[in-house]
Amino acid sequence: MVTSVFISVCVCVCQQFRAAGALCSCGSDDQGSITRCTSISQDKLLDRVIQHAELIYRVSEESCTLFEDMFVPFALHSQRNRGGNMCMTKSFAIPGSKSELQQISDKWLLHSVLMLIQSWIEPMIYLQTTLERYDDAPDALLNKTKWVSDKLLSLEQGVAVLIRKMLDEGVFTSAEFTASLERYDVQLDMPDSVLRDYTLLTCFKKDAHKMETFLKLLKCRQTDKFGCFLF
């Protein structure tokens, strides 16, 4: 039973993370059956997950800037800074003080990242759909949002494996933010739709940065439990 679970996890990680570099080596026979599966170390897996999160945040910044330049009047650019108050995950606060950081467990960090990822899977699928309705949406923007949407699923798989490796427990699917998507799935006039999509991109960029930050904090704490800080 243990072997079966291990093989399925490895196959999943190999498939989901192939674009970012193999996380494990899986072999097969002539019939396509798995014959061996060599997992990488926990440290290397965490490094790959962090690289994935970094790329997602970088592309989210590029997407937000591209959308802003193409569709958002300059007078509304301040939305980038105050948009956090309109985000569906605004209640998901980042601890600021050193004492707060020291009280946070590795479990909290990993499950927080997973919850943030899961909260954005459906909104990013929605965003792909609504951007396709724009008459002059550039291919670069469409490709970036699709790439992010695909990589969120990969990141979810990677974090799930980390939870199994580091915490020796299963994962759950959070429905905490699901209801918030309803306010996005409404047909609006074009100006309102642009503002809504801009808010969505801005909020995702903020949460992508949270994901990256939490994972880097987790990495730091593997070697320096009390000397880490948010960056």
PDB file of N, CA, C and O in Angstrom, residues 42-75:
ATOM      1  N   GLN A  42      13.732  16.174   0.247  1.00  0.00           N
ATOM      2  CA  GLN A  42      12.774  17.186   0.693  1.00  0.00           C
ATOM      3  C   GLN A  42      13.291  18.595   0.431  1.00  0.00           C
ATOM      4  O   GLN A  42      12.537  19.477  -0.001  1.00  0.00           O
ATOM      5  N   ASP A  43      14.587  18.820   0.670  1.00  0.00           N
ATOM      6  CA  ASP A  43      15.174  20.145   0.454  1.00  0.00           C
ATOM      7  C   ASP A  43      15.095  20.558  -1.014  1.00  0.00           C
ATOM      8  O   ASP A  43      14.767  21.700  -1.332  1.00  0.00           O
ATOM      9  N   LYS A  44      15.408  19.618  -1.907  1.00  0.00           N
ATOM     10  CA  LYS A  44      15.364  19.942  -3.329  1.00  0.00           C
ATOM     11  C   LYS A  44      13.932  20.162  -3.801  1.00  0.00           C
ATOM     12  O   LYS A  44      13.672  21.018  -4.648  1.00  0.00           O
ATOM     13  N   LEU A  45      13.006  19.393  -3.245  1.00  0.00           N
ATOM     14  CA  LEU A  45      11.600  19.575  -3.589  1.00  0.00           C
ATOM     15  C   LEU A  45      11.136  20.967  -3.163  1.00  0.00           C
ATOM     16  O   LEU A  45      10.460  21.663  -3.924  1.00  0.00           O
ATOM     17  N   LEU A  46      11.521  21.382  -1.956  1.00  0.00           N
ATOM     18  CA  LEU A  46      11.153  22.711  -1.483  1.00  0.00           C
ATOM     19  C   LEU A  46      11.759  23.784  -2.380  1.00  0.00           C
ATOM     20  O   LEU A  46      11.096  24.781  -2.713  1.00  0.00           O
ATOM     21  N   ASP A  47      13.008  23.593  -2.806  1.00  0.00           N
ATOM     22  CA  ASP A  47      13.649  24.553  -3.711  1.00  0.00           C
ATOM     23  C   ASP A  47      12.873  24.668  -5.025  1.00  0.00           C
ATOM     24  O   ASP A  47      12.665  25.776  -5.536  1.00  0.00           O
ATOM     25  N   ARG A  48      12.449  23.533  -5.574  1.00  0.00           N
ATOM     26  CA  ARG A  48      11.715  23.557  -6.840  1.00  0.00           C
ATOM     27  C   ARG A  48      10.356  24.248  -6.671  1.00  0.00           C
ATOM     28  O   ARG A  48       9.914  24.984  -7.547  1.00  0.00           O
ATOM     29  N   VAL A  49       9.694  23.987  -5.556  1.00  0.00           N
ATOM     30  CA  VAL A  49       8.401  24.630  -5.298  1.00  0.00           C
ATOM     31  C   VAL A  49       8.575  26.143  -5.177  1.00  0.00           C
ATOM     32  O   VAL A  49       7.768  26.924  -5.697  1.00  0.00           O
ATOM     33  N   ILE A  50       9.649  26.566  -4.503  1.00  0.00           N
ATOM     34  CA  ILE A  50       9.929  27.998  -4.378  1.00  0.00           C
ATOM     35  C   ILE A  50      10.184  28.620  -5.748  1.00  0.00           C
ATOM     36  O   ILE A  50       9.689  29.707  -6.060  1.00  0.00           O
ATOM     37  N   GLN A  51      10.964  27.933  -6.587  1.00  0.00           N
ATOM     38  CA  GLN A  51      11.218  28.430  -7.945  1.00  0.00           C
ATOM     39  C   GLN A  51       9.911  28.588  -8.719  1.00  0.00           C
ATOM     40  O   GLN A  51       9.718  29.560  -9.448  1.00  0.00           O
ATOM     41  N   HIS A  52       9.026  27.627  -8.547  1.00  0.00           N
ATOM     42  CA  HIS A  52       7.723  27.677  -9.205  1.00  0.00           C
ATOM     43  C   HIS A  52       6.942  28.908  -8.738  1.00  0.00           C
ATOM     44  O   HIS A  52       6.350  29.625  -9.551  1.00  0.00           O
ATOM     45  N   ALA A  53       6.923  29.131  -7.415  1.00  0.00           N
ATOM     46  CA  ALA A  53       6.194  30.267  -6.861  1.00  0.00           C
ATOM     47  C   ALA A  53       6.796  31.593  -7.327  1.00  0.00           C
ATOM     48  O   ALA A  53       6.069  32.562  -7.594  1.00  0.00           O
ATOM     49  N   GLU A  54       8.127  31.648  -7.409  1.00  0.00           N
ATOM     50  CA  GLU A  54       8.798  32.858  -7.892  1.00  0.00           C
ATOM     51  C   GLU A  54       8.379  33.184  -9.322  1.00  0.00           C
ATOM     52  O   GLU A  54       8.106  34.347  -9.657  1.00  0.00           O
ATOM     53  N   LEU A  55       8.333  32.163 -10.171  1.00  0.00           N
ATOM     54  CA  LEU A  55       7.942  32.371 -11.561  1.00  0.00           C
ATOM     55  C   LEU A  55       6.501  32.844 -11.667  1.00  0.00           C
ATOM     56  O   LEU A  55       6.175  33.739 -12.453  1.00  0.00           O
ATOM     57  N   ILE A  56       5.625  32.246 -10.872  1.00  0.00           N
ATOM     58  CA  ILE A  56       4.215  32.640 -10.891  1.00  0.00           C
ATOM     59  C   ILE A  56       4.070  34.104 -10.470  1.00  0.00           C
ATOM     60  O   ILE A  56       3.330  34.874 -11.096  1.00  0.00           O
ATOM     61  N   TYR A  57       4.783  34.507  -9.436  1.00  0.00           N
ATOM     62  CA  TYR A  57       4.706  35.905  -8.995  1.00  0.00           C
ATOM     63  C   TYR A  57       5.252  36.848 -10.068  1.00  0.00           C
ATOM     64  O   TYR A  57       4.660  37.891 -10.355  1.00  0.00           O
ATOM     65  N   ARG A  58       6.375  36.467 -10.687  1.00  0.00           N
ATOM     66  CA  ARG A  58       6.973  37.315 -11.718  1.00  0.00           C
ATOM     67  C   ARG A  58       6.026  37.502 -12.900  1.00  0.00           C
ATOM     68  O   ARG A  58       5.824  38.617 -13.385  1.00  0.00           O
ATOM     69  N   VAL A  59       5.407  36.405 -13.343  1.00  0.00           N
ATOM     70  CA  VAL A  59       4.488  36.501 -14.473  1.00  0.00           C
ATOM     71  C   VAL A  59       3.220  37.253 -14.088  1.00  0.00           C
ATOM     72  O   VAL A  59       2.633  37.964 -14.898  1.00  0.00           O
ATOM     73  N   SER A  60       2.796  37.131 -12.837  1.00  0.00           N
ATOM     74  CA  SER A  60       1.620  37.886 -12.387  1.00  0.00           C
ATOM     75  C   SER A  60       1.904  39.385 -12.405  1.00  0.00           C
ATOM     76  O   SER A  60       1.024  40.186 -12.749  1.00  0.00           O
ATOM     77  N   GLU A  61       3.136  39.774 -12.055  1.00  0.00           N
ATOM     78  CA  GLU A  61       3.524  41.189 -12.147  1.00  0.00           C
ATOM     79  C   GLU A  61       3.483  41.656 -13.591  1.00  0.00           C
ATOM     80  O   GLU A  61       2.969  42.751 -13.891  1.00  0.00           O
ATOM     81  N   GLU A  62       4.035  40.857 -14.485  1.00  0.00           N
ATOM     82  CA  GLU A  62       4.059  41.219 -15.897  1.00  0.00           C
ATOM     83  C   GLU A  62       2.636  41.326 -16.453  1.00  0.00           C
ATOM     84  O   GLU A  62       2.328  42.239 -17.232  1.00  0.00           O
ATOM     85  N   SER A  63       1.763  40.408 -16.062  1.00  0.00           N
ATOM     86  CA  SER A  63       0.379  40.423 -16.538  1.00  0.00           C
ATOM     87  C   SER A  63      -0.355  41.660 -16.043  1.00  0.00           C
ATOM     88  O   SER A  63      -1.097  42.301 -16.802  1.00  0.00           O
ATOM     89  N   CYS A  64      -0.137  41.978 -14.776  1.00  0.00           N
ATOM     90  CA  CYS A  64      -0.799  43.141 -14.190  1.00  0.00           C
ATOM     91  C   CYS A  64      -0.350  44.425 -14.895  1.00  0.00           C
ATOM     92  O   CYS A  64      -1.178  45.281 -15.240  1.00  0.00           O
ATOM     93  N   THR A  65       0.932  44.556 -15.133  1.00  0.00           N
ATOM     94  CA  THR A  65       1.463  45.739 -15.807  1.00  0.00           C
ATOM     95  C   THR A  65       0.963  45.831 -17.244  1.00  0.00           C
ATOM     96  O   THR A  65       0.579  46.915 -17.716  1.00  0.00           O
ATOM     97  N   LEU A  66       0.941  44.711 -17.939  1.00  0.00           N
ATOM     98  CA  LEU A  66       0.476  44.684 -19.326  1.00  0.00           C
ATOM     99  C   LEU A  66      -0.995  45.073 -19.413  1.00  0.00           C
ATOM    100  O   LEU A  66      -1.396  45.868 -20.273  1.00  0.00           O
ATOM    101  N   PHE A  67      -1.802  44.520 -18.520  1.00  0.00           N
ATOM    102  CA  PHE A  67      -3.231  44.851 -18.502  1.00  0.00           C
ATOM    103  C   PHE A  67      -3.421  46.333 -18.182  1.00  0.00           C
ATOM    104  O   PHE A  67      -4.250  47.012 -18.803  1.00  0.00           O
ATOM    105  N   GLU A  68      -2.668  46.825 -17.226  1.00  0.00           N
ATOM    106  CA  GLU A  68      -2.750  48.229 -16.823  1.00  0.00           C
ATOM    107  C   GLU A  68      -2.414  49.149 -17.995  1.00  0.00           C
ATOM    108  O   GLU A  68      -3.133  50.124 -18.266  1.00  0.00           O
ATOM    109  N   ASP A  69      -1.342  48.856 -18.695  1.00  0.00           N
ATOM    110  CA  ASP A  69      -0.918  49.689 -19.821  1.00  0.00           C
ATOM    111  C   ASP A  69      -1.928  49.659 -20.969  1.00  0.00           C
ATOM    112  O   ASP A  69      -2.115  50.666 -21.668  1.00  0.00           O
ATOM    113  N   MET A  70      -2.576  48.508 -21.165  1.00  0.00           N
ATOM    114  CA  MET A  70      -3.482  48.349 -22.300  1.00  0.00           C
ATOM    115  C   MET A  70      -4.880  48.909 -22.039  1.00  0.00           C
ATOM    116  O   MET A  70      -5.498  49.508 -22.925  1.00  0.00           O
ATOM    117  N   PHE A  71      -5.398  48.725 -20.818  1.00  0.00           N
ATOM    118  CA  PHE A  71      -6.831  48.950 -20.605  1.00  0.00           C
ATOM    119  C   PHE A  71      -7.196  49.935 -19.494  1.00  0.00           C
ATOM    120  O   PHE A  71      -8.345  50.376 -19.446  1.00  0.00           O
ATOM    121  N   VAL A  72      -6.269  50.246 -18.596  1.00  0.00           N
ATOM    122  CA  VAL A  72      -6.642  51.027 -17.408  1.00  0.00           C
ATOM    123  C   VAL A  72      -6.211  52.476 -17.564  1.00  0.00           C
ATOM    124  O   VAL A  72      -5.016  52.756 -17.755  1.00  0.00           O
ATOM    125  N   PRO A  73      -7.158  53.422 -17.474  1.00  0.00           N
ATOM    126  CA  PRO A  73      -6.799  54.844 -17.531  1.00  0.00           C
ATOM    127  C   PRO A  73      -5.828  55.202 -16.408  1.00  0.00           C
ATOM    128  O   PRO A  73      -5.890  54.643 -15.304  1.00  0.00           O
ATOM    129  N   PHE A  74      -4.932  56.137 -16.688  1.00  0.00           N
ATOM    130  CA  PHE A  74      -3.900  56.491 -15.719  1.00  0.00           C
ATOM    131  C   PHE A  74      -4.496  56.903 -14.380  1.00  0.00           C
ATOM    132  O   PHE A  74      -3.926  56.635 -13.315  1.00  0.00           O
ATOM    133  N   ALA A  75      -5.655  57.557 -14.414  1.00  0.00           N
ATOM    134  CA  ALA A  75      -6.283  58.039 -13.177  1.00  0.00           C
ATOM    135  C   ALA A  75      -6.655  56.896 -12.234  1.00  0.00           C
ATOM    136  O   ALA A  75      -6.817  57.112 -11.030  1.00  0.00           O
TER     137      ALA A  75
END
